[in-house]
Tab-separated table of C-alpha atoms in Angstrom:
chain	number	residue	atom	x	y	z
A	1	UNK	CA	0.000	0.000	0.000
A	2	UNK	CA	1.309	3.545	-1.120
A	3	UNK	CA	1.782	6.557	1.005
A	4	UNK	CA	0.801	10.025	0.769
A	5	UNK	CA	3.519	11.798	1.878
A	6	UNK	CA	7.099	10.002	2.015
A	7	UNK	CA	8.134	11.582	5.469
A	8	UNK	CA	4.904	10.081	6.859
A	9	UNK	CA	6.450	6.826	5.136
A	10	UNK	CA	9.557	6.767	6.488
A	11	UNK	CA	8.699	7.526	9.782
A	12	UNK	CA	6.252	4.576	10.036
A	13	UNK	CA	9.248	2.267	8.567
A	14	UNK	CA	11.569	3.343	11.219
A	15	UNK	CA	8.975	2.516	13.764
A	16	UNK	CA	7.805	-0.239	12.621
A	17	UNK	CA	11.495	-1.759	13.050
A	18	UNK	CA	11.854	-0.593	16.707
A	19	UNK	CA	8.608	-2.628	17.463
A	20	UNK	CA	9.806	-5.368	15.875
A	21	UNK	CA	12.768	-5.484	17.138
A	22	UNK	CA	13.308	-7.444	20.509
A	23	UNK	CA	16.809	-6.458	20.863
A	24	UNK	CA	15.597	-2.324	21.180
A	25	UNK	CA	12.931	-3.328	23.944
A	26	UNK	CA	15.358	-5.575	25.340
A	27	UNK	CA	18.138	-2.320	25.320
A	28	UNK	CA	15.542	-0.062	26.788
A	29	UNK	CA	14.839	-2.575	29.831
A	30	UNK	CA	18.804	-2.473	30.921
A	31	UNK	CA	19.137	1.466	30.454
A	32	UNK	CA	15.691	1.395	32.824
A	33	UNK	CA	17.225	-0.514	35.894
A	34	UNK	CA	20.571	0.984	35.330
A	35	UNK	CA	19.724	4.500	35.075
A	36	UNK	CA	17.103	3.966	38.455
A	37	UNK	CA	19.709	2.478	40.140
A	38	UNK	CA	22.696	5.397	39.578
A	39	UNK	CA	19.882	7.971	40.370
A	40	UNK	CA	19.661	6.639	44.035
A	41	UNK	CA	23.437	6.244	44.130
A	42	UNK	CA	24.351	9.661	42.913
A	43	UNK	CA	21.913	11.131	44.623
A	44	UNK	CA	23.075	10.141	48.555
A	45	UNK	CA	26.570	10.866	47.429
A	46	UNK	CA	25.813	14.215	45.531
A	47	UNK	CA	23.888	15.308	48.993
A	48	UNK	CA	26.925	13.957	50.782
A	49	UNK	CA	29.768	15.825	48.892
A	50	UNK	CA	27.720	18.591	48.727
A	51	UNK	CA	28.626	18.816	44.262
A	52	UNK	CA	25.930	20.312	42.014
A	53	UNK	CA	27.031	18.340	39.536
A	54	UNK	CA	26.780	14.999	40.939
A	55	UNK	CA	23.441	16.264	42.181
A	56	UNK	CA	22.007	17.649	38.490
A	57	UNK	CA	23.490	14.014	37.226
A	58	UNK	CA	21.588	11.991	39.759
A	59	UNK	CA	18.604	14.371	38.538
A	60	UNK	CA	19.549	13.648	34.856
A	61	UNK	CA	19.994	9.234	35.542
A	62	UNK	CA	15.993	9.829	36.798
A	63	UNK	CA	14.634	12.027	34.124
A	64	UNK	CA	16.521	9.309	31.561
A	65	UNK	CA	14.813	6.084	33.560
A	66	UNK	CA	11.399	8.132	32.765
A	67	UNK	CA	12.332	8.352	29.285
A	68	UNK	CA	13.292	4.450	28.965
A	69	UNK	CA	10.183	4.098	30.822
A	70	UNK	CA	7.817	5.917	28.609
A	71	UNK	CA	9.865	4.686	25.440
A	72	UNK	CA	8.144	1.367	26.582
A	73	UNK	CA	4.801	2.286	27.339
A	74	UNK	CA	4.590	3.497	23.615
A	75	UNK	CA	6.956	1.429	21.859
A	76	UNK	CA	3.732	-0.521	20.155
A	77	UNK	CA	2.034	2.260	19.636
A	78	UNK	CA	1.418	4.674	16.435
A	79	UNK	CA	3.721	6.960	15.267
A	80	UNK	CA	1.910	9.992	16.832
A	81	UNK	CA	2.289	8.376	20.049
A	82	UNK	CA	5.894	7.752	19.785
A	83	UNK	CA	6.852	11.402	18.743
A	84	UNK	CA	4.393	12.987	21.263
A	85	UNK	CA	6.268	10.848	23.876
A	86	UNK	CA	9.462	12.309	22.412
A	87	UNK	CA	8.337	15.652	22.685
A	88	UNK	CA	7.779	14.880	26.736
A	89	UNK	CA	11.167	14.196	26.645
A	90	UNK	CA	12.661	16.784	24.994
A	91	UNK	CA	10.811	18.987	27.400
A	92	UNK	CA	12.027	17.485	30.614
A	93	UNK	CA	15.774	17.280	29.046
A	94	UNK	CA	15.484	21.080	28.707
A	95	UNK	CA	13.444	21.419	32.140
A	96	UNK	CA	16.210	19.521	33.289
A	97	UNK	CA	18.839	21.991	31.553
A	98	UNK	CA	16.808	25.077	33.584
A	99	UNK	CA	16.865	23.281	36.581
A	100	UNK	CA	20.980	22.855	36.395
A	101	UNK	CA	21.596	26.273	36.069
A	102	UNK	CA	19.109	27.369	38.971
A	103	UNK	CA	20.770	25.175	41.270
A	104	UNK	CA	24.026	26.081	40.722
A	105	UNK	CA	23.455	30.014	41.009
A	106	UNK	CA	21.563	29.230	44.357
A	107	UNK	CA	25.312	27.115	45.608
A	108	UNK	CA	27.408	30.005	43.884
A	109	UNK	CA	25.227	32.004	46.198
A	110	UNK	CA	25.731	29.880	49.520
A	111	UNK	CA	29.647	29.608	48.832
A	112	UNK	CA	29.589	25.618	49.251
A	113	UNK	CA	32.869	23.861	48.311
A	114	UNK	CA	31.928	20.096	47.162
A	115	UNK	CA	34.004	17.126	48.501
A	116	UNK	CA	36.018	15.906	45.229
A	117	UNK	CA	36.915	12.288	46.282
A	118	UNK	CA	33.746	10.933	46.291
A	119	UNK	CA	33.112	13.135	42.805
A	120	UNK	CA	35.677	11.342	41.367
A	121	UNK	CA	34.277	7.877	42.484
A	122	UNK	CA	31.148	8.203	41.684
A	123	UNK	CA	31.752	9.959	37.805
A	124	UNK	CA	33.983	7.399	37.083
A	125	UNK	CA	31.436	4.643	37.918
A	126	UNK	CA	28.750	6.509	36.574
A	127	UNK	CA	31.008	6.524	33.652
A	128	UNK	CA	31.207	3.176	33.178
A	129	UNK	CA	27.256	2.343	32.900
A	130	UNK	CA	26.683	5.088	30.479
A	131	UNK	CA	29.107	4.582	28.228
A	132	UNK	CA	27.677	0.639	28.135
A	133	UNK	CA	24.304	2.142	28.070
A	134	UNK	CA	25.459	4.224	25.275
A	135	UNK	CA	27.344	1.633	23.396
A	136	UNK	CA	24.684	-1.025	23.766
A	137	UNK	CA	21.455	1.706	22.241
A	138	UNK	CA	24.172	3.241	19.536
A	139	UNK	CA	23.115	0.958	16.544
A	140	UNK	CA	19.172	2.586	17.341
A	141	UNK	CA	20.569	5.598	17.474
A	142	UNK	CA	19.324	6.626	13.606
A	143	UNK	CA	15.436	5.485	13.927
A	144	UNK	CA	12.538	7.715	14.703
A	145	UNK	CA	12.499	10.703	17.251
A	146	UNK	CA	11.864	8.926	20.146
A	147	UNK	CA	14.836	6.500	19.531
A	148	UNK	CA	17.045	9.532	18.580
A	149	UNK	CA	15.796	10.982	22.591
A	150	UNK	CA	17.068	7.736	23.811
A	151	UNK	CA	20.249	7.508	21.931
A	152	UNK	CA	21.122	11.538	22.672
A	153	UNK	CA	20.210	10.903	26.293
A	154	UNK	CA	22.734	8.305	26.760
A	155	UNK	CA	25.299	10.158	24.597
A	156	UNK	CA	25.059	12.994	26.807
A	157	UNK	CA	25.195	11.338	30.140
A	158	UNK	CA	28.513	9.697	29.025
A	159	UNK	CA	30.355	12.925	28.301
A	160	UNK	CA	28.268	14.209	31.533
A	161	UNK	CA	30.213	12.154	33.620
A	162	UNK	CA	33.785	12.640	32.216
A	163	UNK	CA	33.211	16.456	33.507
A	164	UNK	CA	32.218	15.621	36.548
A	165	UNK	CA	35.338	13.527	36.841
A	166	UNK	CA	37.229	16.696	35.763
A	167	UNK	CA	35.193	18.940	38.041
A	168	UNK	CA	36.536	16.858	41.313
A	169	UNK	CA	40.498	17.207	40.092
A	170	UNK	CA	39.696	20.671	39.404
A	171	UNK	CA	38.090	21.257	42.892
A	172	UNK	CA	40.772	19.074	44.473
A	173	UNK	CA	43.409	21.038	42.302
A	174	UNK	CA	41.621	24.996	43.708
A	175	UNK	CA	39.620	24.068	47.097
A	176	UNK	CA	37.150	26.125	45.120
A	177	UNK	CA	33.758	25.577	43.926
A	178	UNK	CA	33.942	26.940	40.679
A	179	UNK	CA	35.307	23.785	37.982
A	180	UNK	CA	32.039	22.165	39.566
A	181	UNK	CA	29.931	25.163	39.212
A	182	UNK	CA	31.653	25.300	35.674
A	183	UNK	CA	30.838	21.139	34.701
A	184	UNK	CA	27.145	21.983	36.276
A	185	UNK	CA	26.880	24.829	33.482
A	186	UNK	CA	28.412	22.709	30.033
A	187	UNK	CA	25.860	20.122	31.469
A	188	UNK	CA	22.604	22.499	31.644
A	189	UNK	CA	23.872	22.739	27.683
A	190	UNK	CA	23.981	19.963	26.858
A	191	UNK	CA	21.077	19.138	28.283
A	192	UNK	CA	19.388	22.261	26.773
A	193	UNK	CA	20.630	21.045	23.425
A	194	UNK	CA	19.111	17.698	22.848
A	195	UNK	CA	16.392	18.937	24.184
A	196	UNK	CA	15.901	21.613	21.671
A	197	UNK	CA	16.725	18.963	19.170
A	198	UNK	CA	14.400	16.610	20.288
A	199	UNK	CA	11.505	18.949	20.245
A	200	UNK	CA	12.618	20.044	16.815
A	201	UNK	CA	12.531	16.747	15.746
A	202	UNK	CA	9.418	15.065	17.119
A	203	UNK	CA	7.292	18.391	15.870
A	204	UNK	CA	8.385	17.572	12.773
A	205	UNK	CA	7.076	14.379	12.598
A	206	UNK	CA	3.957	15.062	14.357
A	207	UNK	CA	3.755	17.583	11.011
A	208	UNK	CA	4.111	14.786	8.841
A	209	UNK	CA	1.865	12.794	10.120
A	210	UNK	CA	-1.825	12.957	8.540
A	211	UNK	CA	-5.144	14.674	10.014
């Protein structure tokens, strides 16, 4: 059966594969109890070290388990579904961007210093499960918008935590606040970024997709 409008077309292929696929559903279940289970983790030792970063990356591993979530709830759904479910997420990845940059002008306010050992610790395991999230959703990483979300989320997360990393040598390095202040800030970007594309993206399918 033809198509009216090739966009519409390839969309619907796109998605059609991701349902299909057992391997993507099977991808999006490990990112799930991954990303759940750094959120907790970064989150005790972001409030214990007192480091916006860690803290807006704990924030970012549960905003992400939301997204794998939701990328399940609609993964047999219709292509409308899918890309209004990406445009959720492109919203929260910018809330989440907003939210970064709040948090760190209220701790540039207080005068905190973070503790940088257990910054270190904690990026570099963080680290470790996003880049295997990352490497195990890169071959979906060219499918419809709400596969793109995914794949940007996890792409993000990974370079996410090599700052953080860098934030606790430079806070180590000054005794000052600021190289955390400074990772808080590129990830409030970043996060600002996909968002933007995200939105861009799934609006443009929901365009293509017939009345």
């Amino acid at each position: 059966m033809s198509c009216e409008c090739h966009d519409h077309c390839t969309i619907e292929s796109r998605g059609r594969d991701s349902v299909t696929n057992p391997a993507w559903r099977r991808a999006l279940w490990i990112a799930l109890v991954l990303n759940l289970a750094m959120f907790i983790v970064e989150l005790a030792a972001g409030l214990q070290a007192d480091s916006v970063s860690l803290m807006a990356d704990a924030v970012d591993f549960a905003g992400d388990a939301a997204n794998y979530g939701l990328s399940l709830a609609v993964l047999g759904m219709a292509v409308v579904w899918r890309s209004r479910a990406a445009l959720v997420k492109g919203l929260s990845m910018t809330a989440y961007g907003l939210f970064v940059i709040g948090k760190a002008a209220w701790v540039l306010h207080s005068g905190t210093v973070p503790e940088p050992l257990t910054m270190g610790v904690v990026g570099a395991i963080a680290l470790v499960v996003n880049t295997g999230v990352a490497v195990l959703l890169y071959a979906f990483r060219t499918g419809d918008a709400n596969m793109r979300s995914v794949w940007l989320c996890s792409r993000n997360d990974a370079l996410s935590n090599l700052a953080v990393m860098l934030a606790a040598l430079g806070v180590f390095g000054t005794g000052s606040a600021w190289p955390d202040l400074v990772v808080a800030g590129v990830m409030a970007v970043l996060a600002l970024s996909a968002g933007v594309t995200v939105v861009r993206e799934a609006r443009r399918e929901l365009a293509a997709v017939p009345a």
